[in-house]
Amino acid sequence: MAQDLTKRQNLFSKGADAFFENTAEIARFSANFFRFGIKPPYEFKEVLNQCYEIGIRSFMLVSTTAFVLGIVLVMQSRPTMVEFGAGSFLPAMSSISIVREIGPLITALICAGKIGSGISAELGSMKVTEQIDAMEVSGTNPFKYLVATRVIATTLMIPVLTAYADLISLFGAFAGANIKDQVNIGFFFNRVFEAVTFNDIIPSFSKTFFFGFAIGIIGCTKGYNSTNGTVGVGKAANSSVVIAMLTVIIIDMVVTQISSMLGFL
């Protein structure tokens, strides 16, 4: 009994230590980004390259997920709404759900898995093969060239991917509404635009910048500080995905509460 209690206490202690270490590590990296990463000279070419790698190359995954999401949302909601005589409100319900919450959150979680792990694995591989050390010797600032460019790219491209995903999800919702009914596309999108207001768009779009920054800074932090060879690279990529997803959910909760207090919801 005493041994089991001791083991649990040790596990809790190790978990708490790991949590605070990760938090301190990410906070330090964030501070360095604002201290050094946003100062000239700027790596515009590398930022554009990362925007392409992070944003354009994610369009297919985001498109597929968003379209299926819109179909599933309508198919799951339609029977209940029709049962209560609210079938005509289906376009409004789906559009508000997608724009306010589902679109930004699902897009950020997908990007946390794809982009966060990719950044972490790439920087981790460069770290363990001493490419970062070689950049320092050659006079290149690896933090500005590798970290700052990727964080800026994720901060800029996650909002773009979210807006694109919202649009594709609405077309998926229209397709889902036409599986069992015949809905005119003009009627559907008129109801969508009537339902969605700036109070829905502003908070949902604003939080995507925080999502992008969190995904970028966490992926860079874990990759840049990875050790123990290829095993460490795998662990860094895995932990960056887990931490980024958890951070996205926490940011979403906080922004939703703030939006509610400010009267947006």
XYZ file of C-alpha atoms in Angstrom, residues 56-247:
192
model
C -0.435 25.807 -49.726
C 0.684 22.237 -49.096
C -2.010 21.863 -46.435
C -4.908 22.886 -48.692
C -5.765 19.355 -49.797
C -5.929 17.972 -46.248
C -7.916 20.970 -44.996
C -10.275 20.814 -47.986
C -11.098 17.154 -47.509
C -11.582 17.455 -43.766
C -13.667 20.631 -43.978
C -15.963 19.295 -46.697
C -16.629 16.053 -44.841
C -17.138 18.031 -41.632
C -19.857 20.135 -43.255
C -21.670 17.069 -44.590
C -21.527 15.222 -41.274
C -22.699 18.262 -39.303
C -25.831 18.662 -41.416
C -26.594 14.941 -41.587
C -26.331 14.618 -37.794
C -28.352 17.763 -37.062
C -31.089 17.461 -39.686
C -33.217 14.665 -38.112
C -33.500 16.433 -34.761
C -34.231 19.821 -36.308
C -36.850 18.382 -38.661
C -38.470 16.554 -35.741
C -38.971 19.874 -33.952
C -40.102 21.670 -37.111
C -36.918 23.692 -37.430
C -35.617 22.268 -40.697
C -35.595 25.704 -42.327
C -33.042 26.853 -39.736
C -30.519 24.221 -40.823
C -28.424 26.617 -42.990
C -28.264 29.182 -40.186
C -27.367 26.593 -37.561
C -24.634 24.995 -39.660
C -23.104 28.317 -40.700
C -22.951 29.709 -37.162
C -21.520 26.447 -35.812
C -18.863 26.302 -38.524
C -17.826 29.954 -38.433
C -17.870 30.403 -34.674
C -16.276 27.236 -33.427
C -15.997 24.093 -35.521
C -14.064 25.539 -38.461
C -11.338 27.366 -36.500
C -10.887 24.629 -33.892
C -10.800 21.635 -36.241
C -8.479 23.442 -38.670
C -6.103 24.348 -35.846
C -6.083 20.787 -34.506
C -5.375 19.381 -37.962
C -2.556 21.877 -38.465
C -1.178 21.115 -35.009
C -0.848 17.502 -36.110
C 0.507 18.083 -39.596
C 2.416 21.347 -39.351
C 3.527 21.140 -35.718
C 5.001 17.677 -36.110
C 6.619 18.618 -39.419
C 8.336 21.684 -37.974
C 9.492 19.790 -34.902
C 10.848 16.857 -36.909
C 12.608 19.127 -39.393
C 14.328 21.275 -36.772
C 15.046 18.232 -34.626
C 16.797 16.506 -37.516
C 18.864 19.633 -38.154
C 19.726 19.813 -34.458
C 20.937 16.228 -34.040
C 22.918 16.341 -37.312
C 24.596 19.584 -36.128
C 23.331 21.646 -39.050
C 22.189 24.353 -36.634
C 25.667 24.492 -35.118
C 27.119 24.816 -38.623
C 24.817 27.775 -39.329
C 26.077 29.510 -36.169
C 29.687 28.945 -37.209
C 29.015 30.331 -40.696
C 27.609 33.552 -39.233
C 23.899 32.878 -39.877
C 21.499 33.442 -37.021
C 19.633 30.100 -36.831
C 16.932 31.501 -34.543
C 15.920 34.196 -37.009
C 16.276 31.989 -40.088
C 14.714 28.771 -38.748
C 12.453 29.705 -35.851
C 11.189 33.231 -36.527
C 10.317 32.493 -40.154
C 8.286 29.401 -39.249
C 6.442 31.096 -36.394
C 5.544 34.072 -38.601
C 4.404 31.729 -41.373
C 2.143 29.693 -39.083
C 0.718 32.866 -37.510
C -0.183 34.180 -40.955
C -1.315 30.980 -42.648
C -3.554 29.390 -39.992
C -6.109 32.255 -40.357
C -5.994 31.837 -44.147
C -6.514 28.083 -43.865
C -9.363 28.653 -41.394
C -11.198 31.063 -43.714
C -10.739 28.598 -46.565
C -11.932 25.695 -44.389
C -15.045 27.659 -43.340
C -15.958 28.215 -46.984
C -15.407 24.576 -47.941
C -17.380 23.424 -44.875
C -20.347 25.553 -45.938
C -20.312 23.910 -49.357
C -20.121 20.555 -47.566
C -23.133 21.587 -45.470
C -25.009 22.465 -48.654
C -24.127 19.077 -50.116
C -25.289 17.386 -46.924
C -28.588 19.272 -47.004
C -29.181 17.981 -50.539
C -28.671 14.325 -49.691
C -32.295 13.866 -48.588
C -33.841 17.180 -49.696
C -33.606 19.457 -52.681
C -32.264 22.796 -51.429
C -31.619 25.701 -53.756
C -28.063 27.003 -53.456
C -29.247 30.616 -53.532
C -31.725 30.019 -50.702
C -29.129 28.119 -48.659
C -26.427 30.785 -48.842
C -28.878 33.637 -48.376
C -29.853 32.082 -45.055
C -26.161 31.588 -44.265
C -25.294 35.254 -44.843
C -28.354 36.393 -42.916
C -27.341 34.307 -39.895
C -23.625 35.101 -39.755
C -22.699 38.527 -38.368
C -19.475 40.353 -37.583
C -19.924 39.350 -33.944
C -19.492 35.758 -35.128
C -16.592 36.429 -37.479
C -14.390 38.772 -35.425
C -13.694 36.573 -32.349
C -13.486 33.346 -34.353
C -11.023 34.846 -36.850
C -8.991 36.665 -34.199
C -8.223 33.534 -32.206
C -6.758 31.805 -35.261
C -3.707 34.095 -35.033
C -3.124 32.826 -31.487
C -3.615 29.253 -32.730
C -1.014 29.771 -35.436
C 1.505 31.355 -33.090
C 1.084 28.566 -30.536
C 1.506 25.818 -33.133
C 4.601 27.451 -34.594
C 6.354 28.313 -31.339
C 5.683 24.904 -29.761
C 6.861 22.992 -32.835
C 10.020 25.110 -33.054
C 10.714 24.840 -29.325
C 10.490 21.058 -29.207
C 12.459 20.571 -32.420
C 15.163 23.137 -31.678
C 15.836 21.606 -28.248
C 15.596 17.940 -29.206
C 18.401 15.590 -28.137
C 19.326 11.882 -28.152
C 19.494 11.410 -31.896
C 16.628 10.114 -34.010
C 14.803 8.792 -30.944
C 14.753 12.307 -29.517
C 13.456 13.694 -32.812
C 10.511 11.296 -32.719
C 9.735 12.168 -29.110
C 9.974 15.878 -29.888
C 7.556 15.571 -32.804
C 5.110 13.559 -30.734
C 5.208 15.894 -27.734
C 4.873 18.983 -29.936
C 1.623 17.621 -31.389
C 0.177 16.776 -27.978
C 1.164 20.099 -26.388
C 0.046 22.138 -29.406
C -3.390 20.482 -29.488
C -3.866 21.003 -25.759
C -2.750 24.632 -26.063
